[in-house]
mmCIF file of C-alpha atoms and ligand atoms in Angstrom:
data_model
loop_
_atom_site.group_PDB
_atom_site.id
_atom_site.type_symbol
_atom_site.label_atom_id
_atom_site.label_comp_id
_atom_site.label_asym_id
_atom_site.label_seq_id
_atom_site.Cartn_x
_atom_site.Cartn_y
_atom_site.Cartn_z
ATOM 1 C CA MET A 16 -11.897 4.575 162.306
ATOM 2 C CA ASN A 17 -9.164 2.174 165.232
ATOM 3 C CA ASP A 18 -10.857 0.117 167.677
ATOM 4 C CA GLN A 19 -8.778 2.034 170.366
ATOM 5 C CA LEU A 20 -10.229 5.421 169.472
ATOM 6 C CA ARG A 21 -13.276 3.973 169.024
ATOM 7 C CA ALA A 22 -13.211 1.690 172.680
ATOM 8 C CA ALA A 23 -11.957 4.891 174.231
ATOM 9 C CA LEU A 24 -15.201 7.070 172.679
ATOM 10 C CA GLN A 25 -17.042 4.420 174.020
ATOM 11 C CA GLN A 26 -16.170 4.365 177.278
ATOM 12 C CA MET A 27 -14.791 7.556 178.126
ATOM 13 C CA PRO A 28 -16.817 9.109 181.213
ATOM 14 C CA LYS A 29 -19.650 11.859 179.511
ATOM 15 C CA ALA A 30 -21.682 14.829 180.758
ATOM 16 C CA GLU A 31 -24.819 14.965 178.801
ATOM 17 C CA LEU A 32 -26.161 18.782 178.304
ATOM 18 C CA HIS A 33 -28.440 18.355 175.625
ATOM 19 C CA ILE A 34 -31.341 16.523 175.673
ATOM 20 C CA HIS A 35 -34.890 16.549 175.603
ATOM 21 C CA ILE A 36 -36.672 13.768 177.259
ATOM 22 C CA GLU A 37 -39.591 13.699 175.160
ATOM 23 C CA GLY A 38 -36.830 13.852 171.813
ATOM 24 C CA SER A 39 -36.010 10.412 173.780
ATOM 25 C CA LEU A 40 -39.212 8.502 173.197
ATOM 26 C CA GLU A 41 -38.068 6.009 171.092
ATOM 27 C CA PRO A 42 -41.132 4.864 168.593
ATOM 28 C CA GLU A 43 -42.259 0.603 170.479
ATOM 29 C CA LEU A 44 -42.457 3.574 173.862
ATOM 30 C CA ILE A 45 -44.553 5.360 171.414
ATOM 31 C CA PHE A 46 -47.023 3.318 170.391
ATOM 32 C CA ALA A 47 -46.836 1.238 173.968
ATOM 33 C CA LEU A 48 -47.804 4.291 175.924
ATOM 34 C CA ALA A 49 -50.704 4.464 173.186
ATOM 35 C CA GLU A 50 -51.845 1.370 174.345
ATOM 36 C CA ARG A 51 -51.695 1.596 178.025
ATOM 37 C CA ASN A 52 -53.659 5.467 177.506
ATOM 38 C CA GLY A 53 -55.802 4.318 174.813
ATOM 39 C CA VAL A 54 -54.596 7.541 173.112
ATOM 40 C CA ALA A 55 -55.181 7.250 169.199
ATOM 41 C CA LEU A 56 -52.071 7.814 166.709
ATOM 42 C CA ASN A 57 -51.512 8.486 163.107
ATOM 43 C CA TYR A 58 -49.220 5.608 161.865
ATOM 44 C CA ALA A 59 -50.121 2.308 161.835
ATOM 45 C CA SER A 60 -47.149 0.328 163.637
ATOM 46 C CA VAL A 61 -43.557 0.929 164.991
ATOM 47 C CA GLU A 62 -42.225 0.931 161.218
ATOM 48 C CA GLU A 63 -44.835 3.173 160.000
ATOM 49 C CA LEU A 64 -43.987 5.820 162.975
ATOM 50 C CA ARG A 65 -40.201 5.313 161.898
ATOM 51 C CA ALA A 66 -40.314 5.656 158.732
ATOM 52 C CA ALA A 67 -42.278 9.355 158.910
ATOM 53 C CA TYR A 68 -37.961 10.302 160.754
ATOM 54 C CA ALA A 69 -37.027 12.154 157.327
ATOM 55 C CA PHE A 70 -36.607 15.445 158.285
ATOM 56 C CA THR A 71 -35.949 18.143 156.395
ATOM 57 C CA ASP A 72 -35.575 21.321 158.795
ATOM 58 C CA LEU A 73 -36.441 22.232 162.111
ATOM 59 C CA GLN A 74 -40.484 22.356 161.923
ATOM 60 C CA SER A 75 -40.690 19.260 159.947
ATOM 61 C CA PHE A 76 -39.137 17.783 162.946
ATOM 62 C CA LEU A 77 -41.380 19.420 165.749
ATOM 63 C CA ASP A 78 -44.735 18.599 164.569
ATOM 64 C CA ILE A 79 -43.427 14.635 165.099
ATOM 65 C CA TYR A 80 -41.993 14.850 168.195
ATOM 66 C CA TYR A 81 -44.601 17.163 169.740
ATOM 67 C CA ALA A 82 -47.414 14.892 168.074
ATOM 68 C CA GLY A 83 -45.325 11.847 170.275
ATOM 69 C CA ALA A 84 -45.113 13.293 173.112
ATOM 70 C CA SER A 85 -49.332 13.107 173.161
ATOM 71 C CA VAL A 86 -48.716 9.739 174.170
ATOM 72 C CA LEU A 87 -47.455 10.540 178.145
ATOM 73 C CA LEU A 88 -50.876 11.348 180.583
ATOM 74 C CA ARG A 89 -49.774 9.674 183.970
ATOM 75 C CA GLU A 90 -46.926 10.447 186.202
ATOM 76 C CA GLN A 91 -46.188 6.295 185.882
ATOM 77 C CA ASP A 92 -45.364 7.690 181.961
ATOM 78 C CA PHE A 93 -42.965 10.528 182.602
ATOM 79 C CA TYR A 94 -41.458 8.117 184.974
ATOM 80 C CA ASP A 95 -40.768 5.556 182.277
ATOM 81 C CA MET A 96 -40.027 7.824 179.191
ATOM 82 C CA THR A 97 -37.418 8.914 181.323
ATOM 83 C CA ALA A 98 -36.141 5.259 183.459
ATOM 84 C CA ALA A 99 -35.680 4.244 179.380
ATOM 85 C CA TYR A 100 -33.457 7.095 178.964
ATOM 86 C CA LEU A 101 -31.465 7.304 181.967
ATOM 87 C CA ALA A 102 -30.428 3.413 181.168
ATOM 88 C CA ARG A 103 -29.064 3.978 177.566
ATOM 89 C CA ALA A 104 -27.400 7.176 178.805
ATOM 90 C CA GLU A 105 -25.491 4.674 181.623
ATOM 91 C CA ALA A 106 -25.088 2.218 179.404
ATOM 92 C CA ASP A 107 -22.740 5.628 177.134
ATOM 93 C CA ASN A 108 -20.997 5.845 180.326
ATOM 94 C CA VAL A 109 -22.118 9.003 180.825
ATOM 95 C CA ARG A 110 -22.159 10.266 184.951
ATOM 96 C CA HIS A 111 -24.074 13.370 184.839
ATOM 97 C CA ALA A 112 -27.443 14.089 182.481
ATOM 98 C CA GLU A 113 -29.107 17.808 182.861
ATOM 99 C CA ILE A 114 -32.248 16.979 181.009
ATOM 100 C CA PHE A 115 -34.750 18.963 179.073
ATOM 101 C CA PHE A 116 -38.040 18.977 179.767
ATOM 102 C CA ASP A 117 -40.505 20.743 178.415
ATOM 103 C CA PRO A 118 -44.049 21.396 180.167
ATOM 104 C CA GLN A 119 -46.287 23.548 178.184
ATOM 105 C CA THR A 120 -46.099 20.311 175.387
ATOM 106 C CA HIS A 121 -48.510 18.368 178.275
ATOM 107 C CA THR A 122 -49.989 21.731 180.298
ATOM 108 C CA ALA A 123 -51.323 22.445 176.580
ATOM 109 C CA ARG A 124 -52.948 19.248 176.909
ATOM 110 C CA GLY A 125 -54.866 19.459 180.279
ATOM 111 C CA VAL A 126 -51.808 17.166 182.007
ATOM 112 C CA PRO A 127 -51.190 19.273 185.388
ATOM 113 C CA MET A 128 -47.870 20.116 186.198
ATOM 114 C CA ARG A 129 -47.049 18.251 188.897
ATOM 115 C CA THR A 130 -47.564 15.016 187.312
ATOM 116 C CA VAL A 131 -44.372 15.607 184.398
ATOM 117 C CA ILE A 132 -42.251 17.142 187.248
ATOM 118 C CA ASP A 133 -42.688 14.580 189.367
ATOM 119 C CA GLY A 134 -42.630 11.817 187.141
ATOM 120 C CA ILE A 135 -38.915 12.500 185.124
ATOM 121 C CA HIS A 136 -37.836 13.605 188.461
ATOM 122 C CA ARG A 137 -37.768 10.574 190.306
ATOM 123 C CA ALA A 138 -36.709 8.206 187.816
ATOM 124 C CA CYS A 139 -33.551 10.726 188.205
ATOM 125 C CA GLN A 140 -33.753 9.884 192.496
ATOM 126 C CA ASP A 141 -34.417 6.473 190.576
ATOM 127 C CA SER A 142 -30.791 6.328 188.518
ATOM 128 C CA PRO A 143 -27.384 5.224 189.377
ATOM 129 C CA VAL A 144 -26.168 8.545 186.392
ATOM 130 C CA SER A 145 -26.452 12.010 188.090
ATOM 131 C CA ALA A 146 -29.578 13.238 186.748
ATOM 132 C CA THR A 147 -30.464 17.229 186.676
ATOM 133 C CA LEU A 148 -33.340 18.738 184.896
ATOM 134 C CA ILE A 149 -33.963 22.139 182.654
ATOM 135 C CA LEU A 150 -37.393 23.817 182.489
ATOM 136 C CA SER A 151 -37.671 24.367 179.347
ATOM 137 C CA PHE A 152 -40.131 27.475 177.679
ATOM 138 C CA LEU A 153 -41.431 26.922 173.637
ATOM 139 C CA ARG A 154 -40.360 30.000 172.102
ATOM 140 C CA HIS A 155 -43.669 30.337 169.329
ATOM 141 C CA LEU A 156 -45.507 30.639 172.188
ATOM 142 C CA SER A 157 -45.545 33.526 173.779
ATOM 143 C CA GLU A 158 -44.012 35.701 176.856
ATOM 144 C CA GLU A 159 -47.603 35.266 178.529
ATOM 145 C CA ASP A 160 -47.441 31.542 178.222
ATOM 146 C CA ALA A 161 -43.966 31.209 179.713
ATOM 147 C CA PHE A 162 -44.844 32.999 182.868
ATOM 148 C CA ALA A 163 -47.900 31.038 183.639
ATOM 149 C CA THR A 164 -45.787 28.298 182.989
ATOM 150 C CA LEU A 165 -42.865 29.069 185.718
ATOM 151 C CA GLU A 166 -45.483 30.247 188.278
ATOM 152 C CA ALA A 167 -47.227 27.061 187.468
ATOM 153 C CA ALA A 168 -43.495 25.306 187.910
ATOM 154 C CA LEU A 169 -42.796 27.536 190.622
ATOM 155 C CA PRO A 170 -44.394 25.553 193.928
ATOM 156 C CA LEU A 171 -41.194 22.551 192.990
ATOM 157 C CA ARG A 172 -38.558 24.698 192.415
ATOM 158 C CA ASP A 173 -36.391 22.359 194.507
ATOM 159 C CA LYS A 174 -36.746 20.011 190.885
ATOM 160 C CA TYR A 175 -34.834 21.373 188.622
ATOM 161 C CA ILE A 176 -31.882 23.774 188.566
ATOM 162 C CA GLY A 177 -32.321 25.643 185.536
ATOM 163 C CA ILE A 178 -34.495 27.273 182.787
ATOM 164 C CA GLY A 179 -34.317 27.258 178.516
ATOM 165 C CA LEU A 180 -35.185 28.040 175.457
ATOM 166 C CA ASP A 181 -36.179 25.807 172.936
ATOM 167 C CA SER A 182 -38.850 24.635 169.644
ATOM 168 C CA SER A 183 -38.857 26.332 166.133
ATOM 169 C CA GLU A 184 -36.640 28.983 166.918
ATOM 170 C CA VAL A 185 -35.878 31.220 163.401
ATOM 171 C CA GLY A 186 -38.687 34.099 164.083
ATOM 172 C CA ASN A 187 -38.907 33.701 167.196
ATOM 173 C CA PRO A 188 -36.017 35.609 168.848
ATOM 174 C CA PRO A 189 -34.099 35.374 172.575
ATOM 175 C CA GLU A 190 -35.490 39.254 173.068
ATOM 176 C CA LYS A 191 -39.513 38.013 173.096
ATOM 177 C CA PHE A 192 -38.294 35.999 176.362
ATOM 178 C CA ALA A 193 -36.429 38.996 178.117
ATOM 179 C CA ARG A 194 -38.455 39.880 180.720
ATOM 180 C CA VAL A 195 -39.282 36.092 181.962
ATOM 181 C CA PHE A 196 -35.915 35.506 182.342
ATOM 182 C CA ALA A 197 -35.087 38.133 183.981
ATOM 183 C CA ARG A 198 -37.404 37.174 186.564
ATOM 184 C CA CYS A 199 -35.949 33.119 186.310
ATOM 185 C CA LYS A 200 -32.899 34.702 186.754
ATOM 186 C CA GLU A 201 -33.750 36.691 189.741
ATOM 187 C CA LEU A 202 -35.195 33.419 191.350
ATOM 188 C CA GLY A 203 -31.614 31.467 191.003
ATOM 189 C CA PHE A 204 -32.166 29.608 187.833
ATOM 190 C CA HIS A 205 -29.641 28.799 185.667
ATOM 191 C CA LEU A 206 -29.695 29.911 181.948
ATOM 192 C CA VAL A 207 -29.908 28.516 179.280
ATOM 193 C CA ALA A 208 -31.248 28.466 175.650
ATOM 194 C CA HIS A 209 -31.229 26.954 171.404
ATOM 195 C CA ALA A 210 -29.544 29.621 169.166
ATOM 196 C CA GLY A 211 -27.852 29.776 166.011
ATOM 197 C CA GLU A 212 -29.554 26.092 165.442
ATOM 198 C CA GLU A 213 -31.258 27.590 162.660
ATOM 199 C CA GLY A 214 -31.836 31.070 163.415
ATOM 200 C CA PRO A 215 -28.185 33.414 162.869
ATOM 201 C CA PRO A 216 -25.538 34.416 164.877
ATOM 202 C CA ALA A 217 -27.467 37.205 165.913
ATOM 203 C CA TYR A 218 -29.505 35.004 168.494
ATOM 204 C CA ILE A 219 -26.435 34.569 169.690
ATOM 205 C CA GLY A 220 -25.776 37.362 171.524
ATOM 206 C CA THR A 221 -28.377 38.343 172.334
ATOM 207 C CA ALA A 222 -29.652 35.241 173.688
ATOM 208 C CA LEU A 223 -25.685 35.975 175.747
ATOM 209 C CA ASP A 224 -27.098 39.755 176.567
ATOM 210 C CA LEU A 225 -31.394 39.762 176.858
ATOM 211 C CA LEU A 226 -31.257 36.276 178.013
ATOM 212 C CA LYS A 227 -27.765 36.556 180.323
ATOM 213 C CA VAL A 228 -27.887 32.766 179.752
ATOM 214 C CA GLU A 229 -24.519 30.970 180.644
ATOM 215 C CA ARG A 230 -24.373 28.908 178.305
ATOM 216 C CA ILE A 231 -25.600 28.169 174.090
ATOM 217 C CA ASP A 232 -27.779 25.671 172.962
ATOM 218 C CA HIS A 233 -26.651 24.858 169.490
ATOM 219 C CA GLY A 234 -24.997 27.869 168.176
ATOM 220 C CA VAL A 235 -22.737 26.534 165.478
ATOM 221 C CA ARG A 236 -23.379 28.996 163.276
ATOM 222 C CA CYS A 237 -21.639 31.355 165.779
ATOM 223 C CA LEU A 238 -18.457 30.837 162.664
ATOM 224 C CA GLU A 239 -20.680 32.904 160.177
ATOM 225 C CA ASP A 240 -19.779 35.717 162.053
ATOM 226 C CA ALA A 241 -15.930 36.809 163.163
ATOM 227 C CA ALA A 242 -16.343 39.266 166.615
ATOM 228 C CA LEU A 243 -18.972 36.179 168.103
ATOM 229 C CA THR A 244 -16.821 33.768 167.612
ATOM 230 C CA ALA A 245 -14.158 35.714 168.942
ATOM 231 C CA ARG A 246 -16.166 36.605 172.128
ATOM 232 C CA LEU A 247 -17.143 32.737 172.305
ATOM 233 C CA ALA A 248 -13.949 31.307 172.448
ATOM 234 C CA ARG A 249 -12.289 34.310 175.416
ATOM 235 C CA GLU A 250 -15.038 34.124 177.375
ATOM 236 C CA GLN A 251 -15.557 29.965 177.024
ATOM 237 C CA ILE A 252 -19.455 30.187 176.633
ATOM 238 C CA ALA A 253 -20.120 26.552 176.322
ATOM 239 C CA LEU A 254 -21.894 25.478 172.735
ATOM 240 C CA THR A 255 -24.051 21.835 173.200
ATOM 241 C CA VAL A 256 -23.397 21.041 170.407
ATOM 242 C CA CYS A 257 -25.606 17.665 168.680
ATOM 243 C CA PRO A 258 -24.260 16.169 165.385
ATOM 244 C CA LEU A 259 -26.485 13.246 164.296
ATOM 245 C CA SER A 260 -29.024 15.966 165.295
ATOM 246 C CA ASN A 261 -27.220 18.957 162.882
ATOM 247 C CA VAL A 262 -27.799 16.463 159.707
ATOM 248 C CA LYS A 263 -31.074 14.632 160.853
ATOM 249 C CA LEU A 264 -32.427 18.524 160.524
ATOM 250 C CA ARG A 265 -30.255 19.584 157.372
ATOM 251 C CA VAL A 266 -28.043 22.027 159.173
ATOM 252 C CA PHE A 267 -25.472 20.266 157.918
ATOM 253 C CA ASP A 268 -26.092 17.787 154.584
ATOM 254 C CA LYS A 269 -23.945 15.316 155.455
ATOM 255 C CA MET A 270 -20.961 14.577 159.194
ATOM 256 C CA GLU A 271 -17.895 15.331 157.115
ATOM 257 C CA GLN A 272 -19.119 18.600 156.659
ATOM 258 C CA HIS A 273 -20.161 19.168 159.980
ATOM 259 C CA ASN A 274 -17.738 22.270 161.821
ATOM 260 C CA LEU A 275 -17.301 20.604 164.832
ATOM 261 C CA LEU A 276 -13.812 20.564 164.065
ATOM 262 C CA ALA A 277 -13.680 23.932 163.408
ATOM 263 C CA LEU A 278 -15.159 24.773 165.967
ATOM 264 C CA LEU A 279 -12.773 23.523 168.555
ATOM 265 C CA ASP A 280 -10.014 24.720 166.038
ATOM 266 C CA ALA A 281 -11.648 27.932 167.007
ATOM 267 C CA GLY A 282 -10.734 27.030 170.924
ATOM 268 C CA LEU A 283 -14.772 27.154 171.597
ATOM 269 C CA ALA A 284 -15.741 25.534 174.618
ATOM 270 C CA VAL A 285 -17.988 22.770 172.359
ATOM 271 C CA THR A 286 -19.498 19.867 173.688
ATOM 272 C CA VAL A 287 -20.696 16.828 172.272
ATOM 273 C CA ASN A 288 -24.385 15.541 172.788
ATOM 274 C CA SER A 289 -27.908 13.706 171.714
ATOM 275 C CA ASP A 290 -30.348 16.432 171.580
ATOM 276 C CA ASP A 291 -33.699 14.355 170.304
ATOM 277 C CA PRO A 292 -31.807 10.420 170.664
ATOM 278 C CA ALA A 293 -34.942 8.247 169.669
ATOM 279 C CA TYR A 294 -35.785 10.604 166.191
ATOM 280 C CA PHE A 295 -31.957 11.293 164.992
ATOM 281 C CA GLY A 296 -30.221 8.441 165.119
ATOM 282 C CA GLY A 297 -28.505 7.408 168.146
ATOM 283 C CA TYR A 298 -27.345 8.479 171.408
ATOM 284 C CA MET A 299 -24.007 9.852 172.893
ATOM 285 C CA ASN A 300 -21.402 7.487 171.983
ATOM 286 C CA ASP A 301 -23.605 7.033 168.433
ATOM 287 C CA ASN A 302 -22.726 10.611 168.171
ATOM 288 C CA PHE A 303 -19.424 10.450 169.099
ATOM 289 C CA ILE A 304 -18.827 6.884 167.247
ATOM 290 C CA ALA A 305 -21.389 9.367 164.025
ATOM 291 C CA THR A 306 -18.500 12.189 164.327
ATOM 292 C CA PHE A 307 -15.020 11.183 164.837
ATOM 293 C CA GLU A 308 -15.923 8.536 162.301
ATOM 294 C CA ALA A 309 -16.589 11.085 159.659
ATOM 295 C CA LEU A 310 -14.086 14.306 161.046
ATOM 296 C CA PRO A 311 -10.155 14.077 161.311
ATOM 297 C CA LEU A 312 -10.418 13.413 165.112
ATOM 298 C CA GLY A 313 -7.754 11.943 167.567
ATOM 299 C CA LEU A 314 -8.342 10.639 171.137
ATOM 300 C CA SER A 315 -6.670 14.799 172.350
ATOM 301 C CA HIS A 316 -10.091 15.295 170.708
ATOM 302 C CA ALA A 317 -12.306 12.913 172.314
ATOM 303 C CA GLN A 318 -10.153 14.226 175.577
ATOM 304 C CA ARG A 319 -10.939 17.739 175.533
ATOM 305 C CA LEU A 320 -15.182 16.532 174.393
ATOM 306 C CA ALA A 321 -15.650 14.712 177.297
ATOM 307 C CA ARG A 322 -12.994 17.903 180.085
ATOM 308 C CA ASN A 323 -15.557 20.615 178.173
ATOM 309 C CA GLY A 324 -19.098 19.025 178.689
ATOM 310 C CA PHE A 325 -18.051 18.249 182.770
ATOM 311 C CA ALA A 326 -16.084 21.784 182.063
ATOM 312 C CA ALA A 327 -19.308 23.717 181.513
ATOM 313 C CA ALA A 328 -21.981 21.502 183.846
ATOM 314 C CA PHE A 329 -24.296 22.660 186.426
ATOM 315 C CA LEU A 330 -22.462 21.695 188.992
ATOM 316 C CA PRO A 331 -20.710 22.100 192.498
ATOM 317 C CA ALA A 332 -16.563 22.339 192.539
ATOM 318 C CA ALA A 333 -15.919 19.783 193.965
ATOM 319 C CA GLN A 334 -17.383 17.609 192.433
ATOM 320 C CA LYS A 335 -16.772 19.096 188.639
ATOM 321 C CA GLN A 336 -13.377 18.545 189.589
ATOM 322 C CA LYS A 337 -14.014 14.735 190.425
ATOM 323 C CA TYR A 338 -15.335 13.803 186.996
ATOM 324 C CA LEU A 339 -12.495 16.382 185.378
ATOM 325 C CA ASP A 340 -10.207 13.998 187.663
ATOM 326 C CA GLU A 341 -12.482 11.129 186.232
ATOM 327 C CA VAL A 342 -11.793 11.985 181.925
ATOM 328 C CA ASP A 343 -7.903 12.449 182.436
ATOM 329 C CA ALA A 344 -6.856 8.824 184.814
ATOM 330 C CA PHE A 345 -8.915 7.600 181.840
ATOM 331 C CA PHE A 346 -6.808 8.975 179.304
ATOM 332 C CA ALA A 347 -3.704 8.670 181.279
ATOM 333 C CA ALA A 348 -3.889 4.836 181.718
ATOM 334 C CA LEU A 349 -4.956 3.773 177.405
HETATM 335 N N1 ADE B 526 -37.551 20.589 170.902
HETATM 336 C C1 ADE B 526 -36.139 19.427 171.269
HETATM 337 N N2 ADE B 526 -35.366 19.213 170.050
HETATM 338 C C2 ADE B 526 -35.104 21.065 168.880
HETATM 339 C C3 ADE B 526 -33.548 21.370 168.759
HETATM 340 N N3 ADE B 526 -33.228 20.146 167.635
HETATM 341 N N4 ADE B 526 -34.568 22.734 168.856
HETATM 342 C C4 ADE B 526 -35.541 23.169 169.305
HETATM 343 N N5 ADE B 526 -36.245 22.865 169.187
HETATM 344 C C5 ADE B 526 -36.589 21.158 170.486
HETATM 345 ZN ZN1 ZN B 527 -32.638 21.091 171.326
#
C-alpha cells in the first residue's frame, strides 16, 4: 500500500458502530483488574492469556471473552475499560462511537445494572470522542431473561440509545427475541442485531422483518442470497462489517478472501469496525489497514467507507452532515 493511502486511512475521520466494550479489555487491564478485585484467573500471565487467543469459531472466542469480563466488578472498572477504549479510538481519529455493552454478563455475577451502565456512561461523558451506548441482549439466554434485563435497565434509559442482539448466533434465531424487540421499539430505542456472521442469510431477513432492526451487525453472509443482497442494497441497510474479527473467527480463512469489496461492489452500505479489538488484533485503523493491504481498495473506497459510517450512525441529521462534510473536506485536501 502506498504511503498516501496508509496515511489517509489513519487520519480520516471515522465512526465506529460495532464495538463490544467488553471486547476492548486488553490482557494487561484484565490482569490489573483481577489483582485490584482479588479475582482468580485461569491464566498465569498476560502472555499465557494472549496465547489462548487462537480461535476456531465464534463460540471458542465467546468462552474466553466471558471469562475475561469476570474481572469487572466496580463502577470504576467499567469506567477504566471504557476510557481505555475511547483513548484508542481517539488516537485512530474516531469522532463518534456507538458502543455495545452486555449487561447480562455482569448482572448474572451479581453486579448491579447501575454499576455497569453508570461506569461506562461516565467514561463516555468524559471523552472528547462522541460516544453513545447500545444495550445488547445475549441470544444464548432466554427472551424472558432479556425482558428482565430491559426492566432492570429502564430506570437508566437516558444513558443508552439502542438495543442490540449478540452472542452465539447459530441456533438462536432472531424470532426468539421478537416480543422483546417489539417492546424496545415501542419504547423508542434504535434497534440492531448481529446476523449473518456465522448464522445463515435467512437470519438477516428475519432480523429486518421480525425484529425491525435498522442496521445489521456483520451481515457478510448476505451474498449467498441474491434476493436478500438486492434488498439490502435497495433499502441501503447498513452492514457493520468487522474484517479482523471475521478472519480471527474463521468466517474467512484469510483477509484476501474477505468479501468486503464484493459487498461494496453490490452497492451495499458497508462500514468497517473493530468488534472486539483486544481479542482480534486491532482497533479501527488496524482493521482499515489490514483490509486495504489484502484487497484491491483505494482512496475512493476509503472515502466511501468513512462516509458510510457517519451516514449509518444514530445521530441527529445536522451532526451527521457536519461529519460527512468533514470527511469530504479531508479527501478534497489530499
Ligand atoms: N459478542 C462479542 N463479539 C461478538 C461477535 N463477534 N459475535 C457475536 N457476539 C459477540
Ligand atoms: Zn459483534
